[in-house]
PDB file of C-alpha atoms in Angstrom:
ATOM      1  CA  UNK A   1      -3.777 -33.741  70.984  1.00  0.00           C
ATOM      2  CA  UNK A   2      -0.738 -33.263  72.890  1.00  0.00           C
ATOM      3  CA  UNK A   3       2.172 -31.271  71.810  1.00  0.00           C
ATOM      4  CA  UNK A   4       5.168 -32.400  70.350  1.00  0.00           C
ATOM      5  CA  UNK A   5       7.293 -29.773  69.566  1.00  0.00           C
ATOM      6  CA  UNK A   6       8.502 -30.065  66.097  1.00  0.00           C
ATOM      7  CA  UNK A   7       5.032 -31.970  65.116  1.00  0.00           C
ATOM      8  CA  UNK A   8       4.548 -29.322  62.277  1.00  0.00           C
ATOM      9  CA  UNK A   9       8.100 -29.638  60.802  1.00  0.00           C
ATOM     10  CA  UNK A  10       6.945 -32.280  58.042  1.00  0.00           C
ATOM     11  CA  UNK A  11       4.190 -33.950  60.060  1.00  0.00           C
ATOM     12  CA  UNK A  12       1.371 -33.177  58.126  1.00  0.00           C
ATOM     13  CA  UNK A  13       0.134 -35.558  55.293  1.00  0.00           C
ATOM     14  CA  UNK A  14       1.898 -35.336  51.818  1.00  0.00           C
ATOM     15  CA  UNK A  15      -0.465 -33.334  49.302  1.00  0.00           C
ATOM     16  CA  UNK A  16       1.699 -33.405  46.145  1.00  0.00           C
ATOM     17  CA  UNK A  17       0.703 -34.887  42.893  1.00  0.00           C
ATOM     18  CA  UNK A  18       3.254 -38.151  44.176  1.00  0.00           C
ATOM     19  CA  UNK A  19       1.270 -38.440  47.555  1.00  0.00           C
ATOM     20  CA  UNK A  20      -0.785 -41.245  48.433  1.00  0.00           C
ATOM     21  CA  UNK A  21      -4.490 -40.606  49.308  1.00  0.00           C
ATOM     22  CA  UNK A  22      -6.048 -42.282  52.547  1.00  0.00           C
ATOM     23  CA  UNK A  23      -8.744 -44.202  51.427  1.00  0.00           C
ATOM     24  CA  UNK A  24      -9.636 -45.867  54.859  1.00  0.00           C
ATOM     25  CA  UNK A  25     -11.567 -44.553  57.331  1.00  0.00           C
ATOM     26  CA  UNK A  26     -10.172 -44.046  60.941  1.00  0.00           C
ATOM     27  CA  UNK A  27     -12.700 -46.280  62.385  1.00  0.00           C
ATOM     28  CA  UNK A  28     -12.852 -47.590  66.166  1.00  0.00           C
ATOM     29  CA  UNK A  29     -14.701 -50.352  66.602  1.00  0.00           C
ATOM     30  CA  UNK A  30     -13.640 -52.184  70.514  1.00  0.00           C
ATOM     31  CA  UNK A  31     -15.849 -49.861  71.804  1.00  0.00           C
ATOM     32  CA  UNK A  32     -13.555 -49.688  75.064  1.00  0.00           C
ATOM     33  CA  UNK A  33     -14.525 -45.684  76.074  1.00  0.00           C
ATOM     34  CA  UNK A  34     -11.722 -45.740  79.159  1.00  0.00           C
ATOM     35  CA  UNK A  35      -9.513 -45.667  76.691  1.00  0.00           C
ATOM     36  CA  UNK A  36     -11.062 -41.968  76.407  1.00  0.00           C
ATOM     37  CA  UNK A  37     -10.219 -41.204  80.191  1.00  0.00           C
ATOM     38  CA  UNK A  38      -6.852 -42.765  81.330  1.00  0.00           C
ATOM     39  CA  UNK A  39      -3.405 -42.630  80.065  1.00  0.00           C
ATOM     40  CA  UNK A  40      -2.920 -44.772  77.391  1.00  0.00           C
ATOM     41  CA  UNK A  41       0.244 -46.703  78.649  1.00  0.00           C
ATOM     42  CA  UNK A  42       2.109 -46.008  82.233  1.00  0.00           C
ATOM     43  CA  UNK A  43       4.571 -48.234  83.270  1.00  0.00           C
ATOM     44  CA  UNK A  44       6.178 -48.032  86.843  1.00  0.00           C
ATOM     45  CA  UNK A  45       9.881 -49.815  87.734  1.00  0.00           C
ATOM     46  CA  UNK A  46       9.333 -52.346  85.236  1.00  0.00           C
ATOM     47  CA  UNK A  47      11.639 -55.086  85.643  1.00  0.00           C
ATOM     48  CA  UNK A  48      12.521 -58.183  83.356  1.00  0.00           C
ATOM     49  CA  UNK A  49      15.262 -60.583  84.663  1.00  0.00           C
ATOM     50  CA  UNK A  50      16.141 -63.881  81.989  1.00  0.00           C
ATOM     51  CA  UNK A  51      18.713 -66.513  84.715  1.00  0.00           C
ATOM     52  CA  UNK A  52      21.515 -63.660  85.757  1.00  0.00           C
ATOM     53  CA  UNK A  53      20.746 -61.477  82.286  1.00  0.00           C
ATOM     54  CA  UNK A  54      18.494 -57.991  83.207  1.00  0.00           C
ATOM     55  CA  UNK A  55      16.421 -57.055  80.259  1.00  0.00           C
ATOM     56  CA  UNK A  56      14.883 -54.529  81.909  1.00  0.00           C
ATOM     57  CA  UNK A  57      15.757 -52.185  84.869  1.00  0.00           C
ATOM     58  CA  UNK A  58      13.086 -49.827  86.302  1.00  0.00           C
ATOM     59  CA  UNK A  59      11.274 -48.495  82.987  1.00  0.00           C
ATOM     60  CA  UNK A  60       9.165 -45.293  84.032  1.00  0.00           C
ATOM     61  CA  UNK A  61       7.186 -44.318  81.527  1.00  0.00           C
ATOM     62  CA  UNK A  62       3.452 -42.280  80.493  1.00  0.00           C
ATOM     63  CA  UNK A  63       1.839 -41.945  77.103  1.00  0.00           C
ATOM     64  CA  UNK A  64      -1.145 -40.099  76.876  1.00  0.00           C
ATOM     65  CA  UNK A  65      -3.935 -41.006  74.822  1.00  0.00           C
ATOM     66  CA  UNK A  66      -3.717 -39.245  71.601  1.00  0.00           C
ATOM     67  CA  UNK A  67       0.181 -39.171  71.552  1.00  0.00           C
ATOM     68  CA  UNK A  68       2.330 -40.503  68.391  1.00  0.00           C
ATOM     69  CA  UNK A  69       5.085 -42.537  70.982  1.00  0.00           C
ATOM     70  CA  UNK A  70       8.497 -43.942  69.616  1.00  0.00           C
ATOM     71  CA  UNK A  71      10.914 -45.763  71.668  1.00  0.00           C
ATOM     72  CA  UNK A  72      14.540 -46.228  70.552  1.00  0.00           C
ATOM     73  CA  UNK A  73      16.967 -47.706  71.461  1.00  0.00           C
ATOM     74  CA  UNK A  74      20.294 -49.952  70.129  1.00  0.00           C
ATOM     75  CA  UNK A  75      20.009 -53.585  69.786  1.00  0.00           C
ATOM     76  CA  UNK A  76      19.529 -55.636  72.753  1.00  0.00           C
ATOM     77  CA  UNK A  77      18.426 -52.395  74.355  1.00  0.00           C
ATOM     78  CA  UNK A  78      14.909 -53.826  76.233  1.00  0.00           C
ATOM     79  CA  UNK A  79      12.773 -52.564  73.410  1.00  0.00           C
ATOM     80  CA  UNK A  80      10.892 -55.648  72.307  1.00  0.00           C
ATOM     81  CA  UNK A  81      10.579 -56.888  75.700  1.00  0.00           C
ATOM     82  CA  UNK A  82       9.162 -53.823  77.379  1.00  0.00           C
ATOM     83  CA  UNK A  83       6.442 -53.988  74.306  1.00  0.00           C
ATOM     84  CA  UNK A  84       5.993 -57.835  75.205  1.00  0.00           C
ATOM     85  CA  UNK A  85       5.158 -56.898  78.480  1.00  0.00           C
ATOM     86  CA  UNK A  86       2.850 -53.663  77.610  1.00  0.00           C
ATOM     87  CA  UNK A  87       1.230 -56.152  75.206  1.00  0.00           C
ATOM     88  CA  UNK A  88       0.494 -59.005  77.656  1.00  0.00           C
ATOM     89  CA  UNK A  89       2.722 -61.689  75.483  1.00  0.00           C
ATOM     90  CA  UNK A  90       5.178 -61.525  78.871  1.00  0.00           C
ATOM     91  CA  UNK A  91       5.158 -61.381  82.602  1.00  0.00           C
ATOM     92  CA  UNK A  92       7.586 -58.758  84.515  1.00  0.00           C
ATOM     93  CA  UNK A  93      10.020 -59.691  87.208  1.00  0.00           C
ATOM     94  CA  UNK A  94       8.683 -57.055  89.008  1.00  0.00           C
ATOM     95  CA  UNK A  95       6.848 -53.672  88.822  1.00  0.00           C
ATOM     96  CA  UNK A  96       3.478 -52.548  87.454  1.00  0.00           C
ATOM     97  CA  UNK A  97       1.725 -51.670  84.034  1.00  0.00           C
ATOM     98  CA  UNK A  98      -1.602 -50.665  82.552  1.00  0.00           C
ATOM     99  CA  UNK A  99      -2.505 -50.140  78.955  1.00  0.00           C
ATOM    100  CA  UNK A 100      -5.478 -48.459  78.663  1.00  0.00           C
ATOM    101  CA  UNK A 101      -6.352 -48.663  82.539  1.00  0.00           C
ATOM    102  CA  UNK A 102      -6.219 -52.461  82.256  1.00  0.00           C
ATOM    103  CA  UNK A 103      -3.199 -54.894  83.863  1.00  0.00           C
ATOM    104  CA  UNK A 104      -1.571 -56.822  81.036  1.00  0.00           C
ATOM    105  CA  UNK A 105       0.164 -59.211  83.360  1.00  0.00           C
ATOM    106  CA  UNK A 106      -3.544 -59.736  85.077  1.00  0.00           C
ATOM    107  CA  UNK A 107      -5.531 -59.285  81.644  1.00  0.00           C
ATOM    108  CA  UNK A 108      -3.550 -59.757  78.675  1.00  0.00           C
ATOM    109  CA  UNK A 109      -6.949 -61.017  77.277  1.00  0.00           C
ATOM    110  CA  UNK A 110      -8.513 -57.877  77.536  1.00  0.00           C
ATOM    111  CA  UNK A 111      -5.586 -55.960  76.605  1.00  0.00           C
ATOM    112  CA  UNK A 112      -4.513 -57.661  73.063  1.00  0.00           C
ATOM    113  CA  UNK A 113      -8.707 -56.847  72.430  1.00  0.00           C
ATOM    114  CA  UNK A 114      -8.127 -53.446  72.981  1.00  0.00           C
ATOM    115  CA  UNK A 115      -4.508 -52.993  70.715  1.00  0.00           C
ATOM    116  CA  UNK A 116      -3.339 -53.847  67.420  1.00  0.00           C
ATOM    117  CA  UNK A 117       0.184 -55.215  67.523  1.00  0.00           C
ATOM    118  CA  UNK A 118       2.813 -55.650  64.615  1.00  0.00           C
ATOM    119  CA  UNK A 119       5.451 -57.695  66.049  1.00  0.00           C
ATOM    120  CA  UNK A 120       9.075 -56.979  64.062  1.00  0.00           C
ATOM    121  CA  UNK A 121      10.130 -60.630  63.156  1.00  0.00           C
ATOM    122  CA  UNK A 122       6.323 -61.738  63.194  1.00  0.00           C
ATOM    123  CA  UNK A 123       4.699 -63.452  59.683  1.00  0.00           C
ATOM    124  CA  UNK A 124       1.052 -64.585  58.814  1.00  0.00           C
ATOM    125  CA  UNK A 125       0.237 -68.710  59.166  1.00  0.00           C
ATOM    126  CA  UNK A 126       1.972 -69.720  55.744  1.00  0.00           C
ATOM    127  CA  UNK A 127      -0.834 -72.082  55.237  1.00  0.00           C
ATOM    128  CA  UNK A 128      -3.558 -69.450  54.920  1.00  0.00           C
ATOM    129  CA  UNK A 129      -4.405 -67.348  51.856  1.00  0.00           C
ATOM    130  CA  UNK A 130      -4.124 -63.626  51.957  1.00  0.00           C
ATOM    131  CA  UNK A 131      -8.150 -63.034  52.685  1.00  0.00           C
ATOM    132  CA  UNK A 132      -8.320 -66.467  55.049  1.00  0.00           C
ATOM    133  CA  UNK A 133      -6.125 -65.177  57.294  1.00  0.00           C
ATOM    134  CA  UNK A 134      -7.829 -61.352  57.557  1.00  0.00           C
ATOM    135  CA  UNK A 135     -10.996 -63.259  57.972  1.00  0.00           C
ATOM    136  CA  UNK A 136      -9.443 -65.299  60.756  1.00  0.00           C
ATOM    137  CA  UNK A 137      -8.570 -62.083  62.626  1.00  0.00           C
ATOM    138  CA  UNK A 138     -11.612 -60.567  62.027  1.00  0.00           C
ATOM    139  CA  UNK A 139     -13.476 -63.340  63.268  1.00  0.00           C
ATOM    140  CA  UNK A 140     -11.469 -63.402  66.557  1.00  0.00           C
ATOM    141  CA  UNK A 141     -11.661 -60.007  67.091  1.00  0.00           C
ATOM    142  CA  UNK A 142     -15.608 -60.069  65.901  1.00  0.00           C
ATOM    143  CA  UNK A 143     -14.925 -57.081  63.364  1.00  0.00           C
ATOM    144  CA  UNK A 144     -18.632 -55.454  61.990  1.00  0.00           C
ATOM    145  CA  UNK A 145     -19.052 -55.829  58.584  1.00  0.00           C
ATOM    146  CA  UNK A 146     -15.934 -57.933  58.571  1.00  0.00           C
ATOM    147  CA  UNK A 147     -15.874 -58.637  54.649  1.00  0.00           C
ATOM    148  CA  UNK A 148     -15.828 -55.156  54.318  1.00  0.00           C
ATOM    149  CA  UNK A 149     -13.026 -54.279  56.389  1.00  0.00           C
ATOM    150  CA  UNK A 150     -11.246 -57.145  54.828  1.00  0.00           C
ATOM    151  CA  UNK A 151     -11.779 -55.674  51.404  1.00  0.00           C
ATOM    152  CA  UNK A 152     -11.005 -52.040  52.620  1.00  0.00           C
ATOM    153  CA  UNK A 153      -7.578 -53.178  54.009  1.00  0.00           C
ATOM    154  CA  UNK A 154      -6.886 -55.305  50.379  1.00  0.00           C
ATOM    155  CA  UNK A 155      -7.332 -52.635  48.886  1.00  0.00           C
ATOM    156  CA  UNK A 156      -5.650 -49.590  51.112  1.00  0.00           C
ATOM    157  CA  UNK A 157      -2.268 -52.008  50.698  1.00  0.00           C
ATOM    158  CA  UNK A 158      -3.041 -52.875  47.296  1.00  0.00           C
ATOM    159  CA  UNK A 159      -3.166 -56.754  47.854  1.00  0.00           C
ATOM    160  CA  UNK A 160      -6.108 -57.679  45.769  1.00  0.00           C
ATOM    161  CA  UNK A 161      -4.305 -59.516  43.530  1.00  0.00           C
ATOM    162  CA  UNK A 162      -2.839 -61.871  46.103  1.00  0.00           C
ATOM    163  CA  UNK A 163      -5.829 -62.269  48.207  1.00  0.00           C
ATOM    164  CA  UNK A 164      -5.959 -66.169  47.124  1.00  0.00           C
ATOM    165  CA  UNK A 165      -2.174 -66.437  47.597  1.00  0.00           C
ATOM    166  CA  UNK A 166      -0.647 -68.833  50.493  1.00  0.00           C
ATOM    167  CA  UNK A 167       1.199 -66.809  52.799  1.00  0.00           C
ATOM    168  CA  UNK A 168       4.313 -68.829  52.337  1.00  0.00           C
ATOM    169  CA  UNK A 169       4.305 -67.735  48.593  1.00  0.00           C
ATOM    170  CA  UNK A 170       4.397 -63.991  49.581  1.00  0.00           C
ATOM    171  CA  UNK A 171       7.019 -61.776  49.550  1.00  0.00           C
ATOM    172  CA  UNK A 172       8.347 -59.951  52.515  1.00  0.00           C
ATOM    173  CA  UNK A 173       7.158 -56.514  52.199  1.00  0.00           C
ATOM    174  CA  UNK A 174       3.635 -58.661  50.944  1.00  0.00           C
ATOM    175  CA  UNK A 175       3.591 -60.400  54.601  1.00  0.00           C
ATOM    176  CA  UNK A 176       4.444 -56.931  56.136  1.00  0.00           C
ATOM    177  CA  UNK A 177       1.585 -55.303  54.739  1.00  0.00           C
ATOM    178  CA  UNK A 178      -0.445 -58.147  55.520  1.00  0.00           C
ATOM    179  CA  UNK A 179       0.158 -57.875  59.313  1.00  0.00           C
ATOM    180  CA  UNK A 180      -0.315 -54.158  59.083  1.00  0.00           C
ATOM    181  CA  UNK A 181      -3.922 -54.644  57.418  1.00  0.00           C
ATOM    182  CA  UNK A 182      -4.475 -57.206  60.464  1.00  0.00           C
ATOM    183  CA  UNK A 183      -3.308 -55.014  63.157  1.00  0.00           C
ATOM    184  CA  UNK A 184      -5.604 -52.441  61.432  1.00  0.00           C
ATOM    185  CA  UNK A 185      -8.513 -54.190  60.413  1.00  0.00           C
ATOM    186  CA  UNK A 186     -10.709 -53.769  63.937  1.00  0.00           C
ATOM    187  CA  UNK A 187      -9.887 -50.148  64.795  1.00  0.00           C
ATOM    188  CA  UNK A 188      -7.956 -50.405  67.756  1.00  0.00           C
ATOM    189  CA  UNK A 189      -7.590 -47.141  69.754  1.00  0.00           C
ATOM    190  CA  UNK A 190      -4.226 -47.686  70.451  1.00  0.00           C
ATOM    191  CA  UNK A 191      -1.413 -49.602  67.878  1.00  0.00           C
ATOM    192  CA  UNK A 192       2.141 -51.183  68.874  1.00  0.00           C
ATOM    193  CA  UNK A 193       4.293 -50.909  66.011  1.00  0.00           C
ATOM    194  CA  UNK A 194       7.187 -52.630  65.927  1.00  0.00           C
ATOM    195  CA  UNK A 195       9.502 -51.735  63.145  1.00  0.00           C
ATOM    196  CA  UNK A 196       6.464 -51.324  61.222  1.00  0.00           C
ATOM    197  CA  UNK A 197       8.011 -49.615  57.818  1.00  0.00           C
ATOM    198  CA  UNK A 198      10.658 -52.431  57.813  1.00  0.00           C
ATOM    199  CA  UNK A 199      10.596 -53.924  54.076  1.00  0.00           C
ATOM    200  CA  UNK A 200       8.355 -51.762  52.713  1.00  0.00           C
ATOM    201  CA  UNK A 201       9.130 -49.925  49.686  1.00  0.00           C
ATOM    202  CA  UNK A 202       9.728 -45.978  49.636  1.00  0.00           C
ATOM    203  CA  UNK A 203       5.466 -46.245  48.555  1.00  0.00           C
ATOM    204  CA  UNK A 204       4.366 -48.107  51.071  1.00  0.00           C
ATOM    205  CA  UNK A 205       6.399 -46.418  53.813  1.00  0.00           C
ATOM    206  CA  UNK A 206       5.049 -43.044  52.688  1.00  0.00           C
ATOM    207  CA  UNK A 207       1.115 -44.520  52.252  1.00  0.00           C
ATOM    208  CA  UNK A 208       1.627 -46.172  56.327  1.00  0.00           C
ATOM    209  CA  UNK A 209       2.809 -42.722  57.289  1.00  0.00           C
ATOM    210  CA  UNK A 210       0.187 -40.652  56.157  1.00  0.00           C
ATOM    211  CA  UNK A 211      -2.265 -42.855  56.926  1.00  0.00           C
ATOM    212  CA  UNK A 212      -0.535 -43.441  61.167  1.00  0.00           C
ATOM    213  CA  UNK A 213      -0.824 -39.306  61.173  1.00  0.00           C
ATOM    214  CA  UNK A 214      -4.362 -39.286  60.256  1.00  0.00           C
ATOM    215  CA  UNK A 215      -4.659 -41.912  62.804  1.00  0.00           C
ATOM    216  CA  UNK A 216      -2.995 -40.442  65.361  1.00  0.00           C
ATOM    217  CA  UNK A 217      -5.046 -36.802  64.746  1.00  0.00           C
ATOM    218  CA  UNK A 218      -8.067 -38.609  65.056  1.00  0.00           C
ATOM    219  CA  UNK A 219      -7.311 -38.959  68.846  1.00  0.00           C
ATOM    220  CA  UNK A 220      -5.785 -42.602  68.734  1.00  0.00           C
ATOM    221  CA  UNK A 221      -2.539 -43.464  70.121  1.00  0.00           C
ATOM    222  CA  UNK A 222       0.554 -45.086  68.409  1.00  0.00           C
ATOM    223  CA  UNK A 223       3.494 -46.443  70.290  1.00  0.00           C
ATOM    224  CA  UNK A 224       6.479 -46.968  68.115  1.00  0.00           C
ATOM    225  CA  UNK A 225       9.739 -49.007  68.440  1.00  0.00           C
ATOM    226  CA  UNK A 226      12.067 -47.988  65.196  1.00  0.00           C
ATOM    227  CA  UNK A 227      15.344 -47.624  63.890  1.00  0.00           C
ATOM    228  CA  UNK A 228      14.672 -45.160  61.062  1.00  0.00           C
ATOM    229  CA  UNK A 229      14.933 -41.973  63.207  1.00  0.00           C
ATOM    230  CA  UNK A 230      14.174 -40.221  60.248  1.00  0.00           C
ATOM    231  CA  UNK A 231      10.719 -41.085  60.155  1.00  0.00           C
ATOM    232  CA  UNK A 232      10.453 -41.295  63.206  1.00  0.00           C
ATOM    233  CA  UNK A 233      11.413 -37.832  63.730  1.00  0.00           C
ATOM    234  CA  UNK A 234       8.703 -36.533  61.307  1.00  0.00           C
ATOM    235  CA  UNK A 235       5.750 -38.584  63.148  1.00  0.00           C
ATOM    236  CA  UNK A 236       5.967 -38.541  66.454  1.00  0.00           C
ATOM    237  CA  UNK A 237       4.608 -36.008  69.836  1.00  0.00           C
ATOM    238  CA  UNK A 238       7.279 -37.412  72.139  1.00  0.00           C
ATOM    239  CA  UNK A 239      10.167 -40.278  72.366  1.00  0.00           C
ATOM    240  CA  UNK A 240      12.105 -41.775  74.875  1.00  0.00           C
ATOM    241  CA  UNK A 241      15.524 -43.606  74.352  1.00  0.00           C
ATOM    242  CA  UNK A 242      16.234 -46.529  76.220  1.00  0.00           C
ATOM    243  CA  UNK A 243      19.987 -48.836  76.545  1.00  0.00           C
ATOM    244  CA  UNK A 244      21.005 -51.375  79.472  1.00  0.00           C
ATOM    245  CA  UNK A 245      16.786 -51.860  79.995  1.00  0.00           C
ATOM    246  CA  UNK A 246      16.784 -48.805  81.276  1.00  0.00           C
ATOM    247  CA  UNK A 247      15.364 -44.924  79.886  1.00  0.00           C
ATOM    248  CA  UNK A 248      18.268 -42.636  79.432  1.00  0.00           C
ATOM    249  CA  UNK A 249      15.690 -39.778  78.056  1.00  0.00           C
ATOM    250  CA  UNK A 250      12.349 -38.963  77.236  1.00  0.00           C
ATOM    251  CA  UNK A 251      10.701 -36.260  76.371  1.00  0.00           C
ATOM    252  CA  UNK A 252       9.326 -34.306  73.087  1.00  0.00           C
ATOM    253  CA  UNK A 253      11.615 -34.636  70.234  1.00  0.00           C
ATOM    254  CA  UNK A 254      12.854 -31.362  70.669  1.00  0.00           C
ATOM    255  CA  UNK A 255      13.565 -31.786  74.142  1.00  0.00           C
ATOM    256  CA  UNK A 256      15.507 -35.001  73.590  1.00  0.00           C
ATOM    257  CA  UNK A 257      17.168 -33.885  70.368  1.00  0.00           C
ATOM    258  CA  UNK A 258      18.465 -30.337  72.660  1.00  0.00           C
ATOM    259  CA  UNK A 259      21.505 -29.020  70.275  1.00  0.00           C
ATOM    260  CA  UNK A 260      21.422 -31.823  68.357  1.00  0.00           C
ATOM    261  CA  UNK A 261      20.414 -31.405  64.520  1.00  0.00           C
ATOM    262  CA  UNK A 262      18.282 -34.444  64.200  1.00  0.00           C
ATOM    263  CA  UNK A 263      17.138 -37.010  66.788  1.00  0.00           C
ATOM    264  CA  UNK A 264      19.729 -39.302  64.805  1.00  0.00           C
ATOM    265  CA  UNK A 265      22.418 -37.101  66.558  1.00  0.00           C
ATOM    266  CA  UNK A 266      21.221 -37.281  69.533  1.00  0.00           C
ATOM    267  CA  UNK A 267      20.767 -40.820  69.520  1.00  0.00           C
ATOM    268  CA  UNK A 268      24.164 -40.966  68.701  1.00  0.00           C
ATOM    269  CA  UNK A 269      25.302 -38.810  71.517  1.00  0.00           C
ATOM    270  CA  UNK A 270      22.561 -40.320  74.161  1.00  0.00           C
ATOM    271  CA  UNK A 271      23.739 -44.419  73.464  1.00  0.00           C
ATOM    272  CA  UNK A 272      27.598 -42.924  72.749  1.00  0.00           C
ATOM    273  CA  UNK A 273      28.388 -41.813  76.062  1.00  0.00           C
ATOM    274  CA  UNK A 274      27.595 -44.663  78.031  1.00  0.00           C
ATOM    275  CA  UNK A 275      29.864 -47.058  75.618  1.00  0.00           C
TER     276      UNK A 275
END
């Protein structure tokens, strides 16, 4: 797996008598091996124009396959539209993309096959139960042994008891872990997260965690978008920092965070001096 500089400062799983254990399996089930022999994601001038507005201005980017990626950024930065793009839910203005050696403009078909996504403001169908609406995915994405994924994913998140619940009647960190278990429950070799500890508890953030860095060290690739640089800082190989649509660094999170004390600082510093 590629290196990431500070990857052993805190990276590891939590083995104190408070940690979590990971009870699911890494599994990979798409069966798409180029994933095993291209980059993961490599985007080239990547352009997004909305009327006069630019979203995006000539995003350069490479993750390799295997790599924990975060991309930050303040708000209205480009973040959720560059990961519309990578994940074929938007067409660029102009310049190229391929996620997992396919075109997501061409194929976003094929591409959202290939992923999991967890979209930030995203919620299940309200008028689905808990289990209906795994079962749903996991008959689009034609999971093996779907009922036992399903249950697996209950039980990792500790939904059982709301597995006959309506969406509508869930709460918010409920629906979060819901969409997690979704974007989980075929075994994607590569995972967009977007904001994907947002209203979970201090638990639940630490269970995801432990369970993305077992991911990720099983040779699967995670590209982040995130606010809580804390985290952040603890989980991934490299990071790049984009404002204005465009990348203002990249690199491992040493490299980015230089003389910095925490990548919070250097966030700070990066977005501070272009205001």
């Amino acid at each position: 797996m590629p290196s990431g500089g500070d990857k052993d400062n805190g990276r590891g799983p939590s083995t104190g008598s408070g940690a979590s254990t990971i009870t699911s399996p890494i599994l990979s089930n798409n069966g798409l091996e180029l994933a095993r022999h291209v980059k993961a994601i490599v985007a080239r001038g990547l352009r997004k124009r909305y009327g006069s507005v630019t979203a995006l201005d000539g995003i350069d980017l490479e993750v390799e396959a295997g790599e924990f990626f975060g991309l930050f950024g303040p708000n209205g930065a480009g973040k959720t539209t560059l990961l519309r793009i990578l994940t074929g839910q938007l067409a660029p203005t102009g310049g190229t993309a391929r996620v997992l050696g396919i075109d997501p403009a061409k194929s976003a078909l094929r591409v959202k096959a290939a992923i999991g996504i967890v979209p930030e403001v995203e919620s299940p169908p309200s008028y689905l139960t808990a289990a209906e609406y795994l079962y749903f995915v996991g008959r689009v994405r034609e999971v093996p042994k779907l009922q036992e994924a399903i249950d697996r994913w209950l039980a990792f998140f500790d939904l059982g008891g709301t597995r006959g619940t309506i969406c509508r009647d869930l709460s918010k960190g409920t629906r979060q872990k819901l969409m997690l278990a979704a974007a989980f429950l075929h075994g994607p070799d590569l995972l967009f997260l977007d904001e994907p500890f947002i209203n979970l508890d201090p638990i639940y953030q630490r269970r995801l965690k432990d369970y993305l860095i077992e991911y990720s060290a099983a040779g699967h690739t995670v590209f982040m978008c995130s606010h809580l640089l804390e985290i952040a800082e603890r989980l991934c190989d490299r990071v790049a920092v984009i404002d204005g649509g465009r990348v203002i660094a990249q690199g491992s999170v040493a490299e980015v965070r230089r003389e910095e004390k925490d990548l919070e600082s250097a966030f700070l510093r990066l977005v501070g001096e272009r205001r």
